[in-house]
Coordinates of C-alpha atoms in Angstrom, one line a residue:
X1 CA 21.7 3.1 6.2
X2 CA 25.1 3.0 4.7
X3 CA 27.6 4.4 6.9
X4 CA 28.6 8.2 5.7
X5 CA 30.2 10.7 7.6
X6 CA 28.7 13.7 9.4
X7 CA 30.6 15.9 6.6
X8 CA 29.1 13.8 3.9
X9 CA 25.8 14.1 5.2
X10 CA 25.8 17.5 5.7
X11 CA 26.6 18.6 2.9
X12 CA 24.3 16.0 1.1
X13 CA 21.4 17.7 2.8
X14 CA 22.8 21.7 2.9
X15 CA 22.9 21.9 6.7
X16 CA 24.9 23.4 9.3
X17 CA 26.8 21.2 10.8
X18 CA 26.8 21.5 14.8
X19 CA 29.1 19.1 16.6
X20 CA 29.4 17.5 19.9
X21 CA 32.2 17.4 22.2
X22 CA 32.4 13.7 21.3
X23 CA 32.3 14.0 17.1
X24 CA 34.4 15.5 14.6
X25 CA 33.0 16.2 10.5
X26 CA 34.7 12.5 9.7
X27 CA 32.7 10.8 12.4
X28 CA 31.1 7.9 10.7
X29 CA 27.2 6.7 11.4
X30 CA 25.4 4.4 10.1
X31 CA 22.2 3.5 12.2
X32 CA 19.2 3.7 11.1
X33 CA 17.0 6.8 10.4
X34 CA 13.4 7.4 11.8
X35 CA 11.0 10.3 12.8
X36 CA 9.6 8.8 15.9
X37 CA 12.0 8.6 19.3
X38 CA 9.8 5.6 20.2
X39 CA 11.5 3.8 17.2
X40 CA 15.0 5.1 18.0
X41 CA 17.8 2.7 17.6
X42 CA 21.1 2.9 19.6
X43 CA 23.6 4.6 16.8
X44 CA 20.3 6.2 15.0
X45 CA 19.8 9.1 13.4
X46 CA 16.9 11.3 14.3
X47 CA 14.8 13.0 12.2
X48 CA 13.1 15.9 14.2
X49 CA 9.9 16.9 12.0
X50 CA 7.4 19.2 13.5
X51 CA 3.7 17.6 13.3
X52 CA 0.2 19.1 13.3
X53 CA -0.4 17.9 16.9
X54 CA 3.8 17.3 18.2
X55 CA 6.6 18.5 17.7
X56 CA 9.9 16.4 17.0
X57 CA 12.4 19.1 18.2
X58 CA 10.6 18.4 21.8
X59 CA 11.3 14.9 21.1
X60 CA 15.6 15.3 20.9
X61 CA 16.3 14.2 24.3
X62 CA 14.0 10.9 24.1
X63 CA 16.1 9.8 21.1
X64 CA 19.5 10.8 22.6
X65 CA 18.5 8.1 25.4
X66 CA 17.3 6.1 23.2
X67 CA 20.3 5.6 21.2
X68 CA 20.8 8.8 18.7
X69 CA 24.0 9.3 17.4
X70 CA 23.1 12.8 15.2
X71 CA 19.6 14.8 15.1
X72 CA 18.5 16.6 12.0
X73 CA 17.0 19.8 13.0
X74 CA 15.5 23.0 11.8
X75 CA 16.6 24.8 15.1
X76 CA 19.4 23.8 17.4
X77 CA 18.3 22.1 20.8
X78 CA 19.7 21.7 24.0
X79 CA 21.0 18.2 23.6
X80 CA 24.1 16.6 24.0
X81 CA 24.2 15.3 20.5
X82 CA 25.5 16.2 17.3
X83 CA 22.8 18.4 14.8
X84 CA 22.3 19.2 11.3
X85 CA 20.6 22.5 11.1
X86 CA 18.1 22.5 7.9
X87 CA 15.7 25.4 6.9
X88 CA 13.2 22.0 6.1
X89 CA 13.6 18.5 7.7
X90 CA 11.1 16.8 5.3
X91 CA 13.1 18.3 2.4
X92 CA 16.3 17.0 3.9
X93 CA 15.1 13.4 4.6
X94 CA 14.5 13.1 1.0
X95 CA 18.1 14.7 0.1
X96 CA 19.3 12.2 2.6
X97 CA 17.5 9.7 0.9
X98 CA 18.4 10.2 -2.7
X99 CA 22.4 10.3 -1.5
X100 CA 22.1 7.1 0.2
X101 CA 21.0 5.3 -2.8
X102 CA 22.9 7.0 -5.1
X103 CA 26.1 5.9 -3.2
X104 CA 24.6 2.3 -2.8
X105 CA 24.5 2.6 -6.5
X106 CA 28.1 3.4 -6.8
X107 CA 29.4 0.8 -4.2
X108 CA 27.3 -2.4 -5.5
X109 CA 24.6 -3.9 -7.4
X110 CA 21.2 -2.0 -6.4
X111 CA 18.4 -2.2 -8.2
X112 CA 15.1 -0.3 -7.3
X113 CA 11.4 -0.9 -8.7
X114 CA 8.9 2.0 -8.1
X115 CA 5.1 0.5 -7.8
X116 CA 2.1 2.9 -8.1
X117 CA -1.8 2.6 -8.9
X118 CA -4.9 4.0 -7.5
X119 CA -5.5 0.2 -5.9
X120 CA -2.6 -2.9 -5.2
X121 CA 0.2 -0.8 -4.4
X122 CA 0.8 -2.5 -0.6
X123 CA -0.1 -5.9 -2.2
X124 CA 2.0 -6.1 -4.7
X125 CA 4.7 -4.4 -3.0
X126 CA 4.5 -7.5 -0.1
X127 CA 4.1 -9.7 -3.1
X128 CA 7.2 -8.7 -5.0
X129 CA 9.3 -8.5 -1.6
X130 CA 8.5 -11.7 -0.9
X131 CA 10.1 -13.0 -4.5
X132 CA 12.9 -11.1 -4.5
X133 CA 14.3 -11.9 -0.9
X134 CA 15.1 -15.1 -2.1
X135 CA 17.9 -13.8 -4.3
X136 CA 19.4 -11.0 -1.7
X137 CA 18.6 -8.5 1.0
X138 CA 15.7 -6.2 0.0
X139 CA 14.1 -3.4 1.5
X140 CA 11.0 -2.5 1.3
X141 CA 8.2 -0.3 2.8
X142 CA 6.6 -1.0 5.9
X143 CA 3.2 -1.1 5.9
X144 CA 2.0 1.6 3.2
X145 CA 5.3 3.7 3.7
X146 CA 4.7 5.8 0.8
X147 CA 4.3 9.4 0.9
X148 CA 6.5 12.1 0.9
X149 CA 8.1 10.8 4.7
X150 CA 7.6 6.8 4.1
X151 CA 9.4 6.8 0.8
X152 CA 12.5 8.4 1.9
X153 CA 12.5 6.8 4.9
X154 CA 12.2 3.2 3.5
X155 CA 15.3 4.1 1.3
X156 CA 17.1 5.2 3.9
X157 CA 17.0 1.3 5.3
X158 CA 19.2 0.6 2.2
X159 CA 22.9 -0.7 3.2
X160 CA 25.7 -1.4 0.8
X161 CA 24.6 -5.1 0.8
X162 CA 20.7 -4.4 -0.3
X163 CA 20.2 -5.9 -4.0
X164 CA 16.8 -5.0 -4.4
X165 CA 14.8 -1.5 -3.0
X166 CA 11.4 -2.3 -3.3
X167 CA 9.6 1.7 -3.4
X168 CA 5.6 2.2 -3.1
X169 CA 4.7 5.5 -4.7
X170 CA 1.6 6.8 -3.6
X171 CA -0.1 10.3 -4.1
X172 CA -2.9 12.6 -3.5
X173 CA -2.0 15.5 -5.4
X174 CA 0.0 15.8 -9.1
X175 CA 3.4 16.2 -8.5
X176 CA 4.1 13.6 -6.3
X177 CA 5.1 10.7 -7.5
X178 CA 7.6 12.9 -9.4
X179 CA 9.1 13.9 -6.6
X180 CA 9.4 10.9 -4.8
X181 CA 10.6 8.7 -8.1
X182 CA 12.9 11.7 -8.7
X183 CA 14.7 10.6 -5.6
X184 CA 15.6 7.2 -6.8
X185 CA 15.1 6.9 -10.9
X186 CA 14.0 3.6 -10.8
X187 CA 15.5 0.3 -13.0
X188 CA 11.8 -0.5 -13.1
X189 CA 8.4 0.8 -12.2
X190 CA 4.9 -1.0 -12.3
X191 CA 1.9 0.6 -13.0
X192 CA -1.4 -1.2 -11.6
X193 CA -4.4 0.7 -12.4
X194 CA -6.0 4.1 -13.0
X195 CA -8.9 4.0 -10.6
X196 CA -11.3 6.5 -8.2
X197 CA -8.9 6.6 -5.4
X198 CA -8.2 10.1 -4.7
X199 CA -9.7 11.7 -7.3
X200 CA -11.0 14.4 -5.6
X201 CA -7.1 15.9 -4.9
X202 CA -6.5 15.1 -8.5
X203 CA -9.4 16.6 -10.0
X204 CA -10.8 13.7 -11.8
X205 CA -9.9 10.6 -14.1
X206 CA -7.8 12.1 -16.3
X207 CA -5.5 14.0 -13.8
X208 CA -5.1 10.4 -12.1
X209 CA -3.7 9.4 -15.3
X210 CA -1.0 12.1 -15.5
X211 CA -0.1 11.4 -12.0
X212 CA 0.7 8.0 -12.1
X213 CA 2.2 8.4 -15.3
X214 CA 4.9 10.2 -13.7
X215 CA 6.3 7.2 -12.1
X216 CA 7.3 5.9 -15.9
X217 CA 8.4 9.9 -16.9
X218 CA 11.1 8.8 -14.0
X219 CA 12.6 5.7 -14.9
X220 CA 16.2 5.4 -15.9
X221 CA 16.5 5.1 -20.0
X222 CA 17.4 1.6 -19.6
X223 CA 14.5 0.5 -17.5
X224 CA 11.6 -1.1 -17.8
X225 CA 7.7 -0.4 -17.3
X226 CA 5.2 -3.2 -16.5
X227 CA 1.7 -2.1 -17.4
X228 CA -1.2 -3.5 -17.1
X229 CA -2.7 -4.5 -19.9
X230 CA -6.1 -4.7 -18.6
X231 CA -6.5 -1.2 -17.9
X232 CA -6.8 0.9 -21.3
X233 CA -5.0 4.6 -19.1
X234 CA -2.2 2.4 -17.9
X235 CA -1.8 0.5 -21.5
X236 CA -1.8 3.9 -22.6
X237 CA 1.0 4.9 -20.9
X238 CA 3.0 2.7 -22.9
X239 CA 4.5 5.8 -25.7
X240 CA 5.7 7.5 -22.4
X241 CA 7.9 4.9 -21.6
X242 CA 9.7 5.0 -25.3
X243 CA 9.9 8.5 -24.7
X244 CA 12.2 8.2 -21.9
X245 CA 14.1 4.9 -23.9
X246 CA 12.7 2.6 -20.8
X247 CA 11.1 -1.0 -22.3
X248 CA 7.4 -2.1 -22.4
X249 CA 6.7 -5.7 -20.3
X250 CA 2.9 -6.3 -20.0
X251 CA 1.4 -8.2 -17.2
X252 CA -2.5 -8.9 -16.8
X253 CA -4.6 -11.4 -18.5
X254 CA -5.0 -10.1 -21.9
X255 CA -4.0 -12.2 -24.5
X256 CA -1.0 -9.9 -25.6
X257 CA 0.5 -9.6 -22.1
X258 CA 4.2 -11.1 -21.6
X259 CA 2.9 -12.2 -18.0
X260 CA -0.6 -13.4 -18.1
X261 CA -3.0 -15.5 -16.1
X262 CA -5.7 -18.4 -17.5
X263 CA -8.3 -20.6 -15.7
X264 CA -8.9 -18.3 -12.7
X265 CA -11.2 -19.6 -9.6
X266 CA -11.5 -18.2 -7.3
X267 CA -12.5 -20.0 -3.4
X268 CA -12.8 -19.5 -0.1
X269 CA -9.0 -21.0 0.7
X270 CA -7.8 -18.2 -1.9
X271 CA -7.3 -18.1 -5.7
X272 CA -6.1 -20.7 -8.6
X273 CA -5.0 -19.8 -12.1
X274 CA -2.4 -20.8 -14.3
X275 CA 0.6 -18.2 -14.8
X276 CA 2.8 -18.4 -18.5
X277 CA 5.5 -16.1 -18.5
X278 CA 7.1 -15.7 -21.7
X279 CA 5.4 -19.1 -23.1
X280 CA 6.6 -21.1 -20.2
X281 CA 3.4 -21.8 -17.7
X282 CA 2.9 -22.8 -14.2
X283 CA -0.2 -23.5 -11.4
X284 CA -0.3 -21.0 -9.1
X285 CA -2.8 -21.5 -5.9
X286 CA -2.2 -17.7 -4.1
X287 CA -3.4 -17.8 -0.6
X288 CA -4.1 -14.0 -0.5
X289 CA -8.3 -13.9 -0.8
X290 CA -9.7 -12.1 -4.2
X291 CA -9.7 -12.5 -7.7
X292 CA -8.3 -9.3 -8.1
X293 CA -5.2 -10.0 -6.6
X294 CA -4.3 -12.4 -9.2
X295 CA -3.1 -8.8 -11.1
X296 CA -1.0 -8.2 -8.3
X297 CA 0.7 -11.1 -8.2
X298 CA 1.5 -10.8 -12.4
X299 CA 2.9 -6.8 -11.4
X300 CA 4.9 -8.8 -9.1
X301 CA 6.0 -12.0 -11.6
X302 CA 6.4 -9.0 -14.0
X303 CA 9.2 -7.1 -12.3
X304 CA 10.8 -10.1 -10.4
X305 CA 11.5 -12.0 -14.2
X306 CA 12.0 -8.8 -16.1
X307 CA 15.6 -9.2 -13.5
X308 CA 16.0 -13.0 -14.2
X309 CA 13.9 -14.8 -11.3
X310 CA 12.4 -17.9 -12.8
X311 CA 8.8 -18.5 -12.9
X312 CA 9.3 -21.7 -10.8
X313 CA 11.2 -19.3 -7.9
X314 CA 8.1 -17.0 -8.5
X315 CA 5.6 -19.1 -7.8
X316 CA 6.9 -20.9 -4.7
X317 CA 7.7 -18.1 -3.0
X318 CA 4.1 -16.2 -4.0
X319 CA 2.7 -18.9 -2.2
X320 CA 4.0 -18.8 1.0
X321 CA 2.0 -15.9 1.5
X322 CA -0.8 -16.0 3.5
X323 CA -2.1 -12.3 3.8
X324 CA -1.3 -9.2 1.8
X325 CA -1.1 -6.9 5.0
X326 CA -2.8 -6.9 8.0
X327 CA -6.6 -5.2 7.2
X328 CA -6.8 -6.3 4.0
X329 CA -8.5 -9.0 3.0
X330 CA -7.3 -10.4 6.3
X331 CA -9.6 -13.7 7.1
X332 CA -10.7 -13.8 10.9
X333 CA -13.0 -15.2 12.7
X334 CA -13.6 -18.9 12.4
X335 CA -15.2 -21.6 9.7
X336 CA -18.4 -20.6 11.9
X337 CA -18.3 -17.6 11.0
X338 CA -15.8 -16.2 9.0
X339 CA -14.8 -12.0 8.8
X340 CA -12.7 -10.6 6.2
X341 CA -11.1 -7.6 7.5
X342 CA -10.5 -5.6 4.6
X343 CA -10.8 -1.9 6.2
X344 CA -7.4 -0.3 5.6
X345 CA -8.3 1.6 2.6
X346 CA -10.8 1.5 0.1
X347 CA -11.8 3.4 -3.0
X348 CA -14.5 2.6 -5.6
X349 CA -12.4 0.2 -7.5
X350 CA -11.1 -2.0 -4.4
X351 CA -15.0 -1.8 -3.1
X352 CA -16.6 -3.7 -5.7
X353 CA -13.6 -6.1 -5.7
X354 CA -13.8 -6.9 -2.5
X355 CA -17.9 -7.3 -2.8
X356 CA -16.9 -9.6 -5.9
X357 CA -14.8 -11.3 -3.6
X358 CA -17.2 -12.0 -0.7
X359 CA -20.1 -13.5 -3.6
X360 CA -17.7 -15.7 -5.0
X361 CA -16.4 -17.5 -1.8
X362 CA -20.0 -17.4 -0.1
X363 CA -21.7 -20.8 -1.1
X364 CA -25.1 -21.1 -1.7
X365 CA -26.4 -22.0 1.9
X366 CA -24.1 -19.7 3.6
X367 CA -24.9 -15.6 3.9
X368 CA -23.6 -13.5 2.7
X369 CA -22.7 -9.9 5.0
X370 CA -21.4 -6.7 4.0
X371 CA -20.0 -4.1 6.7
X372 CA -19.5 -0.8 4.6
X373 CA -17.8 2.3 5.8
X374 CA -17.2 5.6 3.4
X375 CA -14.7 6.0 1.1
X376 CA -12.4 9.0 1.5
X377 CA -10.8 11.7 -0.8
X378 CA -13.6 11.1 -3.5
X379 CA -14.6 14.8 -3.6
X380 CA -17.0 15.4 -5.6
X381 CA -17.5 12.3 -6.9
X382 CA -18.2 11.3 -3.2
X383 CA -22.3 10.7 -3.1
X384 CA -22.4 9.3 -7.3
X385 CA -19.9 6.1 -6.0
X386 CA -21.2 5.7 -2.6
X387 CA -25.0 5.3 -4.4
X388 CA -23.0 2.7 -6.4
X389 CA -21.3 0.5 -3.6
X390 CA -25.3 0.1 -2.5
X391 CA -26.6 -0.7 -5.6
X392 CA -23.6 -3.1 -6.6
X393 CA -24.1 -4.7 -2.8
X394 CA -28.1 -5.6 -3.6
X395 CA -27.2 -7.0 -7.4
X396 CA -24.7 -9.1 -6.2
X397 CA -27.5 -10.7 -3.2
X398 CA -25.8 -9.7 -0.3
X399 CA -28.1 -10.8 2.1
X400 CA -27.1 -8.3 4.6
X401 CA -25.6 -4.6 3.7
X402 CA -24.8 -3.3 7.1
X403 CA -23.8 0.3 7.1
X404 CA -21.8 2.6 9.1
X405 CA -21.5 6.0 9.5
X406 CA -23.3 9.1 8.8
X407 CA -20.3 9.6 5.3
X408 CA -21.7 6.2 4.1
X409 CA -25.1 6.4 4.7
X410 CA -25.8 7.0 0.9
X411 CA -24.8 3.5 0.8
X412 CA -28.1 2.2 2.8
X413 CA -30.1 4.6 1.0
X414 CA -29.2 3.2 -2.1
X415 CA -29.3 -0.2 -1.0
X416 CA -32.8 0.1 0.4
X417 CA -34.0 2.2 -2.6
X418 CA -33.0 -1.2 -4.9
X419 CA -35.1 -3.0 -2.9
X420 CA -32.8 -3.9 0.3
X421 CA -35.4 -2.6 3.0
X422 CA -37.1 -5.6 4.7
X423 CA -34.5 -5.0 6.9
X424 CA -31.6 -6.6 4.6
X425 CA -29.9 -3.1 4.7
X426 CA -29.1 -1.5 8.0
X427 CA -27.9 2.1 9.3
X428 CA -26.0 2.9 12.1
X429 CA -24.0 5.7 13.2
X430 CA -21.3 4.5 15.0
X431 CA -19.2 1.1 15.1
X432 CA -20.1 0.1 18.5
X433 CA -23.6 0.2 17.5
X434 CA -23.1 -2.0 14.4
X435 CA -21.2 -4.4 16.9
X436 CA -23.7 -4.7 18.8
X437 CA -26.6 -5.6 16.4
X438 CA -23.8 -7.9 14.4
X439 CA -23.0 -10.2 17.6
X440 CA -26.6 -10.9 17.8
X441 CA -27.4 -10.8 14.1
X442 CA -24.4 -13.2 12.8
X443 CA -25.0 -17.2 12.8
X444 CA -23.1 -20.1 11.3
X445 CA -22.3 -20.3 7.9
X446 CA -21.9 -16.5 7.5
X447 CA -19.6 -14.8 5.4
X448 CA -18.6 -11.0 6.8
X449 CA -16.8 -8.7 4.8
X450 CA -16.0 -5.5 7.0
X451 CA -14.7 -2.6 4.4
X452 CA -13.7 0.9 4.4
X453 CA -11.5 3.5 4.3
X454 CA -9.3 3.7 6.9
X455 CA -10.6 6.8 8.2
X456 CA -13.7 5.2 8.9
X457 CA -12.3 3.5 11.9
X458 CA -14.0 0.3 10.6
X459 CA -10.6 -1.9 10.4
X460 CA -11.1 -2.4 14.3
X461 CA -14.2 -3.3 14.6
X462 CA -13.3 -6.3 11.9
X463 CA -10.8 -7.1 15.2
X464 CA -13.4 -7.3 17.3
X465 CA -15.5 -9.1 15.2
X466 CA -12.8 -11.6 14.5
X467 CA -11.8 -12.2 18.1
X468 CA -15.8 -12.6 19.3
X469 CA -15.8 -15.7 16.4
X470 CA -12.7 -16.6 16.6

């Protein structure tokens, strides 16, 4: 964090100040800020936020010894630290947070880039981290450090020599996204797609729309959007953006888009295409598995030469990388028998990719396995897209649709109604049970996809999976 005094902060965040014996209101910190004592750095600032299960304020003393400088509260505790009394600590992180960029603004050269979609948001994110490091520090989330206690927290890691905050917007309500973009007005924010994913706390399609629109509602009036031209509710988004005087760069591989991609194959060893940014155009061989990620990589070209990054810089650094994020398309396993690990999150939209994905890098005398786990926060949309993972699984000849979970078992149904029951589609209720049959059903040559939502639990059986074949 940039260093700010316990007066400053304060104030920035309407609490009562409470000193120790050792402090005084110009008392200067600068360590980082976190909500887990397990985390806590020496000169740290704690972040006490009661839980469902814990509560933070029992948690003081553990980040005092830990290193805890100052402890944001919503009741004093008997510490021997300095506290900031709040009536709401989750409130105040995000007051915290907007102050600290809005001072790293005023010292130096920040620049932030908001990313949002219903799918893509952690890839991209990694993606466009990975470009712009090369030209100064950046923050950026860790893992999918996006909700209303990620965000702020990931902005909070900003120091007064960060060039580039990196912010992943995520949402499962309207509302959001405002809030959290409100924090930081972004120079630029990228829009991925308008999908399934959480459209039961939206209400449907539409109120998807709305939600991620509010990312573009937020940008400052000299920014810049980067739609995707591919997706018709994103595109459509574009009049928003003139609304708030923020620019239009289109990424995707429509014909019109600024940042496009040609010649796409897609192989085991990752994807190929050809990338032309503004009429210049490069090879681009991007290690991260799936076809769809090729739009991820353009978000990220998008924003990282919207700010002056060449294509060249781009596309070196893209490839470096050799995963998204761990449980996502994550390749384990061995050339024997090869899992993909892609159990983090899933929604309709990043289903069928990743089923895409497995029929395109499965030759013809290898087999082809699907391990399937529900898909949360679909409401009542829930049982229709399940029934269509199963019937999308048996078009595209996976050989074996392996199903876990009594939430997914409308997969197997599905899959055995279209004519997956010779035993090509199996049930089972728990993951230790589908470990078992898979160690005994799996041979060489087979392809394993393992995917889910990450409530599902399915991410580590993928681990075990990948460590029995490794």
């Amino acid at each position: 964090m940039i260093a700010l005094s316990l007066a400053h902060i304060a104030r920035a965040i309407g609490g009562d100040l409470q000193l120790s014996s050792d402090d005084t209101p110009e008392t200067v910190v600068s360590g980082a800020v976190d909500t887990d004592s397990r985390l806590m750095m020496p000169g740290g600032i704690f972040v006490a936020k009661p839980g469902e299960t814990t509560d933070g304020h029992e948690f003081v003393d553990a980040a005092v010894s830990a290193g805890a400088v100052l402890a944001i509260v919503e009741r004093p505790v008997a510490a021997s630290v300095t506290q900031i009394v709040v009536t709401d600590v989750v409130l105040a992180l995000a007051d915290l947070a907007r102050e600290v960029v809005a001072q790293a603004r005023a010292r130096g050269d920040l620049r932030v880039v908001g990313i949002t979609g219903s799918n893509g948001k952690t890839t991209t994110k990694n993606l466009l981290a990975r470009i712009l490091e090369g030209e100064g520090e950046t923050v950026s989330p860790k893992a999918s450090f996006n909700n209303e206690v990620g965000a702020p927290l990931t902005m909070l890691r900003v120091t007064e020599q960060t060039r580039f905050l990196v912010s992943e917007f995520g949402a499962s309500a309207p509302g959001e996204i405002a809030r959290l973009a409100g924090l930081v007005t972004p120079d630029a924010g990228v829009v991925l797609m308008v999908g399934m994913a959480h459209a039961g706390g939206f209400g449907g399609i539409e109120a998807t729309f709305h939600a991620k629109s509010e990312l573009v509602r937020a940008l400052r009036a000299d920014g810049v959007a980067l739609l995707n031209i591919d997706d018709p509710r994103v595109a459509a988004m574009a009049p928003i953006a003139g609304e708030v005087g923020a620019s239009v760069r289109w990424f995707g591989r429509g014909a019109d888009a600024e940042v496009r991609a040609d010649d796409v194959a897609v192989a085991a060893d990752g994807t190929r295409c050809t990338v032309t940014v503004d009429g210049v155009s490069a090879p681009l061989h991007l290690q991260v598995l799936g076809e769809h990620h090729v739009s991820n990589a353009l978000a990220a070209i998008a924003a990282a030469t919207a700010w002056g990054v060449s294509l060249a810089d781009c596309v070196a650094r893209l490839e470096t990388v050799e995963i998204a994020e761990r449980w996502r398309m994550q390749p384990m396993g061995s050339q024997r028998v090869r899992i993909i690990n892609d159990a983090y999150n899933a929604s309709p939209d990043s289903m069928a990719a990743a089923l895409r994905t497995l029929a395109q890098i499965t030759s013809a005398d290898e087999r082809k396995v699907a391990v399937l786990g529900a898909m949360s926060e679909l409401g009542e949309y829930a049982e229709e897209e399940h029934d269509r993972v199963g019937l999308l699984a048996v078009r595209l000849g996976i050989q074996r649709i392996v199903v876990v979970g009594t939430p997914a078992r409308r997969m197997f149904l599905e899959a055995v109604a279209q004519g997956s029951w010779d035993a090509e589609a199996v049930f089972f209720e728990t993951a230790d049970e589908a470990y078992d049959y898979l160690v005994g059903e799996l041979r060489d040559g087979d392809r394993v996809l393992v995917k889910s939502s990450n409530s599902a639990g399915l991410r580590h059986l993928g681990d075990r999976l990948g460590e029995s074949f490794s």
